[in-house]
Amino acid sequence: MNLILGVHAHQPVGNWEGVFEWAFERCYGPFLEVLSRFRGVKVAFHLSGPLLEWLVANRPSFVERLGEMLGDGRAELLGGGMYEPILAVVPERDAMGQLEMMSSFLERTFGVRPRGAWLAERVWEPHLPKLLAEAGVEYVFLDDRHFVCAGLEESELVGHFLTEHDGRRLSVFPISQKLRYIIPFKDLDLLSEHLRGIDGAGIVFDDYEKFGLWPDTYEWVYQRGWLERFFELLSEGSIRSFLPSDWIRLNPPRGLVYLPTCSYVEMEEWSLEPRRALLFRELLDEVKGRGEGPLSLVRGGHWRNFLRKFPEANRLHKRVFWVSALVEDMPEGEERRKAKVEVYKSQCNDAYWHGIFGGFYLPHLREALLKHLIRAEAIALGRRSLVWTFDGDSDGMDEILVVTPRVGFTLAPSRGGALVELTERSCGVSWSNVITRRKEHYHLMAERRERAISSAAEGGIATIHERTFELGDVELEEDSRPRLFLSETLEGQDGLRVSLEDVRMTPHFLDEFSFQMFPRCRNPLVDLGFSHKSVSLVDMSLIIKYHFEGAPRVPLKARLSFSLSVSSRDHLVFRAGGLSVVPGLDGLEVG
């Protein structure tokens, strides 16, 4: 019996120091401590760039011990994008740059260049073999889901395959979903039974955090001794552990495959709109009763759907492309290198998506990416100011971007000249780091009580995918409109209510930082006597005026709604005359 075992560890850019420390004490450190006692066990590791930088700076003994295992041939390191981007959706130059940055970092730290690479969230698109091969990558790990969706049988997925794009070849290992759900959650008898039925190698490369951070796993893996027994089993010799490079050297590939755009099956569910995701889950449950074969014919969404599902993530994603191009045009030198690193950090995947994992709803992760993006932009532009008209979210409508050394903002003429983004560039703060309240598919699920499924017959504990959690009697409020930094509504008599966001406007440029926006056609605003809207930047003041032709024809109320990001207590948020709003421990202080 053969096993290729790997663990992937990641902490996102911008995560709290305490999370790094907690994860190390309960997971990363104890796992390596136990493994180091079993010299016959071989494990592949992928440590993401943010975590690896933290380990080098804060836990050098861990790095030293891992280096010793590498030298003894007991471990192998995989590279990847330095700051854990989804490689398929960042500019190709940045993908290549991140792969090289990670490989160079590993070579400086451990004295070896990686042969394999980890793909964040195993997001695969068919053009990747060429990019990876040109970056010096020889192999990657993907899910068995990719392979069965390409028409292969599950029984075939017991070794590595070859794929190619434009003549550039790459080895790919299929990760077994069954083994992902067995290790470390079930008794070892079930693992042995599964491996006995494999003519080749069982392949599992999954989250390091399963060994101590996932619910109940610290007690199960360490205090109740599962990990110790697991490595004892591998040391006995009935199950041989292999490093990926050794397996490729000793065994021929299983054939040529062409894999579709794909990730693990859970991602196909999470990336769908709520009602479609719920339908997909119900369909999977129905088809599971008919065996493994039909499951491959049921397909859900893919990672790029998050850019449609979350417009806030889409705007950030498109802004990264724009800033990356600015940085690319800089002259060679240290400033350009610094700016590129800031761009790379803004591409860390977590804040762009949401599932059981993902960090879109975590404001400190979004804030960190925005801060790094603002820094990259500031380095690239220096003291220059810029006014740029471009389609900043790929919706077919142009926005107006204004950037000065101290402030930046974006106007959307197609949405009534709405102010959709405001940044204070001098301190790297985005005041518009807010998101729309929306339902996810788990809000629609009929089952609301907490349920941890752990099969008593098989023994073990539940995986994080086998748990549901009670929402309780919480009133879930959903926004009827996307949250913008500034939303404007005019209210008249007899319930008349007009949102400027519904009115497409044509912009006219008065000077560098002054604009007028006129309604494109007759609409309820015109009936109210509205003429146009003007926006001017004067020093650090953004002046917005609403113009009417003569007196309004009916009594009007103007409702201005600001959505301010207040995630950092040490920032001044808003000041107007003698009024200031400052975040505090118990909310906002107004004075």
Coordinates of C-alpha atoms in Angstrom, one line a residue:
M1 CA 0.0 0.0 0.0
N2 CA 1.3 3.4 -1.0
L3 CA 0.4 6.9 0.2
I4 CA 1.4 10.4 -1.1
L5 CA 0.7 12.7 1.9
G6 CA 1.0 16.5 1.8
V7 CA -0.3 19.4 4.0
H8 CA -1.0 22.9 2.9
A9 CA -0.8 25.7 5.5
H10 CA -2.0 29.3 4.9
Q11 CA -2.8 32.5 6.8
P12 CA -4.0 35.4 4.7
V13 CA -2.4 38.8 4.2
G14 CA -3.7 41.1 7.0
N15 CA -4.8 38.4 9.4
W16 CA -4.3 39.2 13.1
E17 CA -1.0 38.4 14.8
G18 CA -2.9 36.4 17.5
V19 CA -4.3 34.1 14.8
F20 CA -0.9 33.3 13.6
E21 CA 0.3 32.5 17.2
W22 CA -2.8 30.5 18.0
A23 CA -2.5 28.5 14.8
F24 CA 1.1 27.7 15.4
E25 CA 0.6 26.6 19.0
R26 CA -2.4 24.4 18.3
C27 CA -1.5 23.1 14.8
Y28 CA 1.7 23.9 12.9
G29 CA 4.1 23.4 15.8
P30 CA 2.6 20.2 17.4
F31 CA 2.3 18.5 14.0
L32 CA 5.9 19.0 13.1
E33 CA 7.0 18.0 16.6
V34 CA 5.1 14.6 16.3
L35 CA 6.3 14.0 12.7
S36 CA 9.9 14.6 13.6
R37 CA 9.9 11.5 15.8
F38 CA 9.1 9.2 12.9
R39 CA 12.0 9.2 10.5
G40 CA 10.5 6.8 8.1
V41 CA 7.5 9.0 7.3
K42 CA 7.6 11.3 4.3
V43 CA 5.4 14.4 4.0
A44 CA 5.2 17.2 1.4
F45 CA 4.5 20.7 2.7
H46 CA 3.2 23.9 1.2
L47 CA 3.4 26.9 3.4
S48 CA 1.9 30.1 2.0
G49 CA 4.1 33.2 1.7
P50 CA 2.4 35.2 4.5
L51 CA 2.7 32.3 6.9
L52 CA 6.2 31.5 5.9
E53 CA 7.4 35.1 6.3
W54 CA 5.8 35.0 9.8
L55 CA 7.5 31.7 10.7
V56 CA 10.9 32.9 9.6
A57 CA 10.5 36.1 11.7
N58 CA 8.8 34.6 14.8
R59 CA 9.4 30.8 14.9
P60 CA 12.9 30.2 13.5
S61 CA 13.2 26.9 15.3
F62 CA 10.2 25.5 13.2
V63 CA 12.0 26.6 10.0
E64 CA 15.2 25.0 11.2
R65 CA 13.5 21.7 12.0
L66 CA 11.7 21.6 8.7
G67 CA 15.0 22.4 6.9
E68 CA 16.6 19.4 8.7
M69 CA 13.8 17.1 7.4
L70 CA 14.3 18.4 3.9
G71 CA 18.0 17.6 4.1
D72 CA 17.2 14.1 5.3
G73 CA 14.9 13.4 2.4
R74 CA 11.9 13.2 4.7
A75 CA 10.0 16.3 3.4
E76 CA 9.5 18.2 0.2
L77 CA 8.4 21.8 -0.2
L78 CA 6.0 23.0 -2.8
G79 CA 6.1 26.5 -4.2
G80 CA 3.2 28.6 -5.6
G81 CA 2.2 32.2 -5.7
M82 CA 4.0 34.0 -2.9
Y83 CA 0.9 35.7 -1.4
E84 CA -1.6 32.9 -2.3
P85 CA -3.3 34.4 -5.4
I86 CA -5.7 32.6 -7.6
L87 CA -3.1 32.3 -10.4
A88 CA -5.7 31.9 -13.1
V89 CA -7.3 35.4 -12.5
V90 CA -4.3 37.7 -11.9
P91 CA -2.3 39.3 -14.7
E92 CA 0.1 36.7 -16.2
R93 CA 3.1 38.8 -15.4
D94 CA 2.1 38.9 -11.7
A95 CA 1.4 35.1 -11.7
M96 CA 4.9 34.5 -13.0
G97 CA 6.4 37.1 -10.6
Q98 CA 4.7 35.5 -7.6
L99 CA 5.8 32.0 -8.6
E100 CA 9.4 33.2 -8.9
M101 CA 9.3 35.2 -5.7
M102 CA 8.1 32.2 -3.8
S103 CA 10.7 29.9 -5.4
S104 CA 13.5 32.4 -4.6
F105 CA 12.3 32.8 -1.0
L106 CA 12.3 29.0 -0.4
E107 CA 15.8 28.8 -2.0
R108 CA 17.2 31.5 0.3
T109 CA 15.5 30.0 3.4
F110 CA 16.0 26.3 2.8
G111 CA 18.6 26.0 0.1
V112 CA 16.3 24.2 -2.4
R113 CA 14.1 25.4 -5.2
P114 CA 10.7 23.7 -5.4
R115 CA 9.7 21.4 -8.2
G116 CA 6.0 21.5 -7.5
A117 CA 3.5 24.3 -6.9
W118 CA 0.4 24.6 -4.9
L119 CA -2.6 26.2 -6.6
A120 CA -4.7 28.3 -4.2
E121 CA -8.1 26.6 -3.6
R122 CA -7.0 24.2 -6.4
V123 CA -8.6 26.6 -8.9
W124 CA -7.7 25.2 -12.3
E125 CA -8.2 26.7 -15.8
P126 CA -6.9 25.0 -19.0
H127 CA -4.3 27.6 -19.9
L128 CA -2.3 27.1 -16.7
P129 CA 0.1 24.3 -17.8
K130 CA 2.0 26.7 -20.1
L131 CA 2.3 29.4 -17.4
L132 CA 3.4 27.0 -14.7
A133 CA 5.9 25.2 -17.0
E134 CA 7.5 28.4 -18.0
A135 CA 7.8 29.3 -14.3
G136 CA 9.8 26.1 -13.8
V137 CA 6.9 24.1 -12.2
E138 CA 7.0 20.4 -12.8
Y139 CA 3.9 19.2 -11.0
V140 CA 0.8 20.3 -9.1
F141 CA -2.0 18.7 -7.0
L142 CA -5.6 19.0 -8.0
D143 CA -8.8 17.3 -6.8
D144 CA -10.1 14.1 -8.1
R145 CA -13.2 16.2 -9.0
H146 CA -11.2 17.8 -11.9
F147 CA -10.4 14.4 -13.3
V148 CA -13.8 12.7 -13.1
C149 CA -15.3 15.9 -14.7
A150 CA -12.9 15.2 -17.5
G151 CA -14.3 11.7 -17.9
L152 CA -11.9 9.5 -15.9
E153 CA -13.1 6.8 -13.6
E154 CA -12.3 7.2 -9.9
S155 CA -10.4 3.8 -9.9
E156 CA -7.9 5.3 -12.4
L157 CA -6.8 8.2 -10.0
V158 CA -4.0 6.4 -8.2
G159 CA -0.9 8.2 -9.7
H160 CA 0.2 11.2 -11.6
F161 CA -1.0 12.2 -15.1
L162 CA 0.3 14.6 -17.8
T163 CA -1.4 17.6 -19.2
E164 CA -0.3 20.4 -21.5
H165 CA -1.2 23.7 -23.1
D166 CA 0.5 25.1 -26.2
G167 CA 3.0 22.2 -26.1
R168 CA 4.1 23.0 -22.5
R169 CA 3.7 19.9 -20.3
L170 CA 2.9 19.5 -16.6
S171 CA 2.4 16.6 -14.2
V172 CA -0.8 16.6 -12.1
F173 CA -1.7 14.5 -9.1
P174 CA -5.4 13.8 -8.3
I175 CA -6.3 14.4 -4.6
S176 CA -8.7 11.8 -3.3
Q177 CA -11.8 13.3 -1.8
K178 CA -12.4 10.1 0.2
L179 CA -9.0 10.4 1.8
R180 CA -9.6 14.1 2.5
Y181 CA -12.7 13.0 4.5
I182 CA -10.9 10.1 6.2
I183 CA -7.6 11.9 7.3
P184 CA -7.6 12.8 10.2
F185 CA -11.3 12.3 11.0
K186 CA -11.8 8.5 11.0
D187 CA -10.2 5.5 12.6
L188 CA -7.1 4.2 11.0
D189 CA -8.8 0.8 10.1
L190 CA -10.9 2.7 7.6
L191 CA -7.8 4.2 6.1
S192 CA -6.0 0.9 5.7
E193 CA -9.1 -0.7 4.2
H194 CA -9.4 2.1 1.7
L195 CA -5.7 1.9 0.7
R196 CA -5.8 -1.9 0.3
G197 CA -8.3 -1.4 -2.6
I198 CA -5.9 0.9 -4.5
D199 CA -3.6 -0.4 -7.2
G200 CA -1.1 2.5 -7.1
A201 CA -1.0 5.3 -4.5
G202 CA -3.6 6.9 -2.3
I203 CA -3.1 10.7 -2.8
V204 CA -4.1 13.3 -0.2
F205 CA -2.8 16.9 0.0
D206 CA -5.0 19.0 2.2
D207 CA -5.3 21.6 4.8
Y208 CA -2.6 21.5 7.5
E209 CA -5.2 23.2 9.8
K210 CA -7.1 20.0 9.9
F211 CA -4.5 18.9 12.4
G212 CA -5.6 21.0 15.4
L213 CA -7.5 24.1 14.2
W214 CA -10.7 22.6 12.8
P215 CA -13.5 21.9 15.4
D216 CA -12.6 19.1 17.8
T217 CA -9.4 18.2 16.0
Y218 CA -6.9 19.3 18.6
E219 CA -8.3 16.9 21.1
W220 CA -8.8 14.1 18.5
V221 CA -5.4 14.4 16.7
Y222 CA -3.1 15.2 19.7
Q223 CA -4.7 14.5 23.0
R224 CA -6.4 11.3 21.9
G225 CA -3.3 10.3 19.9
W226 CA -4.7 9.9 16.3
L227 CA -1.6 11.5 14.7
E228 CA 0.8 9.4 16.7
R229 CA -1.0 6.2 15.7
F230 CA -1.2 7.4 12.1
F231 CA 2.6 7.9 11.8
E232 CA 3.2 4.6 13.7
L233 CA 1.1 2.9 11.0
L234 CA 3.1 4.5 8.3
S235 CA 6.4 3.5 10.0
E236 CA 5.4 -0.2 10.3
G237 CA 6.0 -0.6 6.6
S238 CA 2.7 -2.0 5.4
I239 CA 1.9 1.5 4.0
R240 CA 4.8 3.2 2.3
S241 CA 4.8 7.0 2.2
F242 CA 6.3 8.8 -0.9
L243 CA 7.3 12.4 -1.7
P244 CA 5.8 13.6 -5.0
S245 CA 9.1 14.0 -6.8
D246 CA 10.1 10.5 -5.8
W247 CA 6.9 9.0 -7.1
I248 CA 7.3 10.8 -10.4
R249 CA 10.9 9.5 -10.6
L250 CA 9.9 5.9 -9.9
N251 CA 6.6 5.6 -11.7
P252 CA 5.5 6.4 -15.3
P253 CA 2.5 8.8 -15.8
R254 CA -0.9 7.2 -16.0
G255 CA -1.7 9.0 -19.2
L256 CA -2.6 12.3 -20.8
V257 CA -5.6 14.4 -19.5
Y258 CA -7.2 17.7 -20.3
L259 CA -8.9 19.1 -17.3
P260 CA -11.9 21.5 -17.3
T261 CA -12.2 24.8 -15.4
C262 CA -12.7 23.4 -11.9
S263 CA -12.0 23.4 -8.2
Y264 CA -13.1 21.1 -5.4
V265 CA -16.8 20.2 -5.4
E266 CA -17.6 22.4 -2.3
M267 CA -16.4 25.5 -4.2
E268 CA -18.9 24.7 -7.0
E269 CA -21.6 25.1 -4.4
W270 CA -20.3 28.2 -2.7
S271 CA -19.7 30.2 -5.9
L272 CA -23.3 30.0 -7.0
E273 CA -26.1 32.5 -6.3
P274 CA -27.9 31.4 -3.1
R275 CA -31.0 29.7 -4.6
R276 CA -28.9 28.0 -7.3
A277 CA -26.4 26.8 -4.6
L278 CA -29.2 25.3 -2.6
L279 CA -30.5 23.5 -5.6
F280 CA -27.0 22.3 -6.5
R281 CA -26.6 20.8 -3.0
E282 CA -30.0 19.1 -3.1
L283 CA -29.2 17.7 -6.5
L284 CA -25.9 16.3 -5.3
D285 CA -27.6 14.7 -2.3
E286 CA -30.1 13.1 -4.7
V287 CA -27.5 11.8 -7.1
K288 CA -25.2 10.4 -4.4
G289 CA -27.6 7.6 -3.9
R290 CA -27.0 6.4 -7.4
G291 CA -23.2 5.9 -6.9
E292 CA -20.1 7.9 -7.8
G293 CA -20.5 7.8 -11.6
P294 CA -23.4 10.2 -12.1
L295 CA -21.8 12.8 -9.7
S296 CA -19.3 13.7 -12.3
L297 CA -22.1 14.8 -14.6
V298 CA -23.5 17.3 -12.1
R299 CA -21.6 20.6 -12.3
G300 CA -22.0 23.8 -10.3
G301 CA -20.3 27.1 -10.4
H302 CA -16.6 28.0 -10.6
W303 CA -14.4 30.5 -8.8
R304 CA -14.8 33.4 -11.2
N305 CA -18.5 33.4 -10.3
F306 CA -17.6 35.2 -7.0
L307 CA -16.7 38.2 -9.1
R308 CA -20.3 38.4 -10.3
K309 CA -21.7 37.4 -6.9
F310 CA -19.8 40.0 -5.0
P311 CA -19.5 43.3 -6.9
E312 CA -17.2 44.7 -4.2
A313 CA -14.7 41.9 -4.8
N314 CA -15.0 42.5 -8.6
R315 CA -14.2 46.2 -8.2
L316 CA -11.1 45.3 -6.2
H317 CA -10.1 42.6 -8.6
K318 CA -10.3 45.0 -11.6
R319 CA -8.6 47.8 -9.7
V320 CA -5.7 45.4 -9.1
F321 CA -5.3 44.9 -12.8
W322 CA -5.2 48.7 -13.3
V323 CA -2.6 49.3 -10.6
S324 CA -0.5 46.4 -11.8
A325 CA -0.3 48.0 -15.2
L326 CA 0.8 51.3 -13.6
V327 CA 3.5 49.5 -11.7
E328 CA 4.6 47.6 -14.8
D329 CA 5.2 50.9 -16.6
M330 CA 7.6 52.2 -13.8
P331 CA 11.3 52.3 -14.5
E332 CA 13.4 49.4 -13.2
G333 CA 14.6 49.8 -9.7
E334 CA 13.9 49.4 -6.0
E335 CA 10.7 51.5 -6.0
R336 CA 9.3 49.3 -8.8
R337 CA 10.2 46.2 -6.8
K338 CA 8.5 47.5 -3.7
A339 CA 5.4 48.4 -5.7
K340 CA 5.2 45.0 -7.2
V341 CA 5.3 43.3 -3.7
E342 CA 2.4 45.6 -2.7
V343 CA 0.4 44.5 -5.8
Y344 CA 1.1 40.9 -5.0
K345 CA -0.1 41.2 -1.5
S346 CA -3.4 42.8 -2.8
Q347 CA -4.0 39.6 -4.8
C348 CA -4.2 37.3 -1.7
N349 CA -7.3 35.2 -2.6
D350 CA -9.2 35.1 0.8
A351 CA -11.0 38.4 0.7
Y352 CA -12.4 37.8 -2.8
W353 CA -14.7 34.9 -2.0
H354 CA -16.8 33.2 0.7
G355 CA -17.6 29.6 1.7
I356 CA -16.8 27.6 4.8
F357 CA -13.4 29.2 4.1
G358 CA -12.7 32.5 2.4
G359 CA -12.7 35.9 3.9
F360 CA -14.9 38.2 1.9
Y361 CA -17.0 39.0 4.9
L362 CA -14.0 39.7 7.1
P363 CA -13.4 43.5 7.0
H364 CA -9.8 43.4 8.2
L365 CA -8.8 41.1 5.3
R366 CA -10.4 43.4 2.8
E367 CA -8.9 46.4 4.5
A368 CA -5.4 44.9 4.3
L369 CA -5.7 44.3 0.5
L370 CA -7.0 47.8 -0.1
K371 CA -4.1 49.2 2.0
H372 CA -1.5 47.3 0.0
L373 CA -3.2 48.4 -3.3
I374 CA -3.2 52.0 -2.3
R375 CA 0.5 51.8 -1.4
A376 CA 1.3 50.3 -4.7
E377 CA -0.6 53.0 -6.5
A378 CA 1.1 55.7 -4.4
I379 CA 4.5 54.4 -5.2
A380 CA 3.7 54.2 -8.9
L381 CA 2.2 57.7 -9.2
G382 CA 4.5 59.5 -6.7
R383 CA 3.3 63.1 -6.3
R384 CA 1.4 63.0 -9.6
S385 CA -2.4 63.4 -9.8
L386 CA -4.5 61.6 -12.3
V387 CA -8.1 61.8 -13.7
W388 CA -9.0 58.7 -15.7
T389 CA -12.2 57.6 -17.4
F390 CA -12.4 53.8 -17.7
D391 CA -14.6 50.8 -17.1
G392 CA -13.4 50.0 -13.6
D393 CA -15.7 47.0 -13.0
S394 CA -16.1 45.6 -16.5
D395 CA -19.9 46.3 -16.6
G396 CA -19.7 48.1 -19.9
M397 CA -20.1 51.6 -18.2
D398 CA -17.2 54.0 -17.6
E399 CA -16.4 55.4 -14.2
I400 CA -14.3 58.5 -13.4
L401 CA -11.3 57.8 -11.2
V402 CA -9.6 60.8 -9.5
V403 CA -6.3 60.3 -7.7
T404 CA -4.2 62.9 -6.0
P405 CA -1.3 62.4 -3.5
R406 CA -3.7 62.8 -0.6
V407 CA -7.1 61.5 -1.7
G408 CA -8.7 59.3 -4.3
F409 CA -12.3 58.7 -5.4
T410 CA -14.4 57.1 -8.1
L411 CA -17.7 58.4 -9.6
A412 CA -20.1 56.3 -11.6
P413 CA -22.1 58.5 -14.1
S414 CA -24.2 55.5 -15.1
R415 CA -25.4 55.3 -11.5
G416 CA -26.4 58.9 -11.0
G417 CA -22.8 60.0 -10.5
A418 CA -22.7 58.0 -7.3
L419 CA -19.6 58.2 -5.2
V420 CA -18.6 54.5 -5.0
E421 CA -15.1 54.7 -3.6
L422 CA -13.2 57.1 -1.4
T423 CA -9.6 56.7 -0.1
E424 CA -7.4 58.8 2.0
R425 CA -4.1 57.9 0.3
S426 CA -1.8 59.7 2.7
C427 CA -2.6 57.0 5.3
G428 CA -3.7 54.2 3.0
V429 CA -7.3 54.0 4.3
S430 CA -10.3 53.2 2.2
W431 CA -13.4 54.8 3.8
S432 CA -15.6 52.8 1.4
N433 CA -14.6 49.3 2.5
V434 CA -18.2 48.3 3.1
I435 CA -20.3 45.5 1.6
T436 CA -23.9 44.9 0.8
R437 CA -25.9 42.8 3.2
R438 CA -27.0 39.8 1.2
K439 CA -28.3 36.3 1.9
E440 CA -26.2 33.2 1.4
H441 CA -27.6 29.8 0.6
Y442 CA -27.1 28.6 4.1
H443 CA -29.6 31.2 5.2
L444 CA -32.2 29.5 3.0
M445 CA -31.6 26.0 4.3
A446 CA -34.5 24.4 6.1
E447 CA -32.3 22.9 8.8
R448 CA -31.2 25.4 11.4
R449 CA -30.1 23.3 14.4
E450 CA -26.5 22.5 15.1
R451 CA -25.7 18.9 14.0
A452 CA -22.3 17.3 14.1
I453 CA -22.3 14.0 12.2
S454 CA -19.7 11.6 13.4
S455 CA -20.4 8.0 12.4
A456 CA -20.3 5.9 15.5
A457 CA -20.0 2.8 13.4
E458 CA -16.8 4.0 11.7
G459 CA -15.5 5.9 14.7
G460 CA -14.0 9.4 14.5
I461 CA -15.2 13.0 14.4
A462 CA -17.1 15.1 11.9
T463 CA -15.2 17.1 9.2
I464 CA -16.0 20.8 8.9
H465 CA -18.1 20.0 5.8
E466 CA -20.3 17.6 7.8
R467 CA -21.5 20.3 10.3
T468 CA -24.3 22.7 10.3
F469 CA -24.7 25.4 12.8
E470 CA -27.8 26.9 14.4
L471 CA -28.5 30.5 13.3
G472 CA -30.9 31.1 16.2
D473 CA -33.6 33.7 16.3
V474 CA -31.6 36.3 14.4
E475 CA -33.4 38.8 12.3
L476 CA -31.5 38.7 9.0
E477 CA -31.7 42.0 7.2
E478 CA -30.9 42.2 3.5
D479 CA -30.1 45.4 1.6
S480 CA -32.5 46.2 -1.2
R481 CA -29.8 48.1 -3.0
P482 CA -26.0 47.8 -3.3
R483 CA -24.3 49.8 -0.6
L484 CA -22.3 52.7 -2.0
F485 CA -20.2 55.1 -0.1
L486 CA -22.8 57.8 -0.8
S487 CA -26.4 57.1 -1.8
E488 CA -28.7 60.0 -2.7
T489 CA -32.5 60.0 -2.7
L490 CA -35.0 62.8 -3.4
E491 CA -38.4 62.4 -1.7
G492 CA -41.5 64.4 -2.8
Q493 CA -45.2 64.4 -2.1
D494 CA -47.5 61.4 -2.4
G495 CA -44.7 58.9 -1.7
L496 CA -42.6 60.0 -4.6
R497 CA -39.1 58.7 -4.1
V498 CA -36.3 58.9 -6.7
S499 CA -32.9 57.4 -6.2
L500 CA -30.2 59.1 -8.2
E501 CA -28.6 55.7 -8.6
D502 CA -31.3 54.8 -11.0
V503 CA -30.5 57.7 -13.3
R504 CA -27.8 57.4 -16.0
M505 CA -25.9 60.7 -16.4
T506 CA -23.5 62.2 -18.9
P507 CA -20.4 63.8 -17.3
H508 CA -18.9 67.1 -18.4
F509 CA -15.4 68.0 -17.2
L510 CA -15.1 71.6 -16.0
D511 CA -11.4 71.4 -14.9
E512 CA -9.0 68.9 -13.6
F513 CA -11.0 68.0 -10.5
S514 CA -14.5 69.4 -11.2
F515 CA -17.3 67.7 -13.0
Q516 CA -21.0 68.2 -13.9
M517 CA -23.3 65.3 -14.5
F518 CA -26.6 65.7 -16.4
P519 CA -29.4 63.2 -16.7
R520 CA -29.3 61.5 -20.1
C521 CA -33.1 61.6 -20.8
R522 CA -36.3 62.6 -19.2
N523 CA -36.9 60.9 -15.9
P524 CA -38.7 61.6 -12.6
L525 CA -35.7 63.8 -11.5
V526 CA -36.4 66.1 -14.4
D527 CA -40.1 66.3 -13.4
L528 CA -38.9 67.4 -10.0
G529 CA -37.0 70.3 -11.5
F530 CA -33.6 68.6 -11.1
S531 CA -31.0 70.0 -13.5
H532 CA -27.6 68.4 -12.8
K533 CA -25.1 67.4 -10.1
S534 CA -21.6 68.9 -9.7
V535 CA -18.7 67.3 -7.9
S536 CA -15.5 69.2 -7.1
L537 CA -12.3 68.4 -5.2
V538 CA -10.8 71.4 -3.4
D539 CA -7.8 70.6 -1.3
M540 CA -9.0 67.8 0.9
S541 CA -12.7 68.8 0.6
L542 CA -15.1 66.9 -1.8
I543 CA -17.9 69.3 -2.6
I544 CA -21.1 67.8 -4.1
K545 CA -24.0 70.1 -5.2
Y546 CA -27.4 69.4 -6.6
H547 CA -28.8 72.0 -9.0
F548 CA -32.4 72.7 -9.9
E549 CA -34.0 74.9 -12.5
G550 CA -35.6 77.5 -10.3
A551 CA -37.3 76.5 -7.1
P552 CA -38.3 72.8 -6.9
R553 CA -41.8 72.3 -8.2
V554 CA -42.9 70.4 -5.1
P555 CA -41.5 70.3 -1.6
L556 CA -38.5 68.0 -1.6
K557 CA -36.4 66.2 1.0
A558 CA -32.9 65.0 0.1
R559 CA -31.7 61.9 1.9
L560 CA -28.0 61.3 1.8
S561 CA -26.8 58.0 3.2
F562 CA -23.1 57.4 3.9
S563 CA -21.7 53.9 4.2
L564 CA -18.4 54.4 6.1
S565 CA -15.8 51.8 6.9
V566 CA -15.0 52.0 10.7
S567 CA -13.0 48.8 11.2
S568 CA -10.0 50.6 12.7
R569 CA -10.6 52.5 15.9
D570 CA -7.6 54.7 15.5
H571 CA -8.9 56.4 12.4
L572 CA -10.9 59.6 12.2
V573 CA -13.8 58.8 9.9
F574 CA -15.7 61.9 9.1
R575 CA -15.6 65.6 9.9
A576 CA -17.9 68.4 8.7
G577 CA -17.5 71.8 10.4
G578 CA -17.7 71.2 14.1
L579 CA -19.0 67.7 13.7
S580 CA -16.7 64.7 13.8
V581 CA -17.3 61.0 13.9
V582 CA -14.7 58.8 15.5
P583 CA -14.9 55.0 16.0
G584 CA -14.6 53.8 19.6
L585 CA -14.9 50.6 21.6
D586 CA -18.6 50.9 21.9
G587 CA -19.5 52.2 18.4
L588 CA -19.3 55.7 16.9
E589 CA -18.6 58.8 18.9
V590 CA -20.2 61.9 17.4
G591 CA -19.3 65.3 18.6

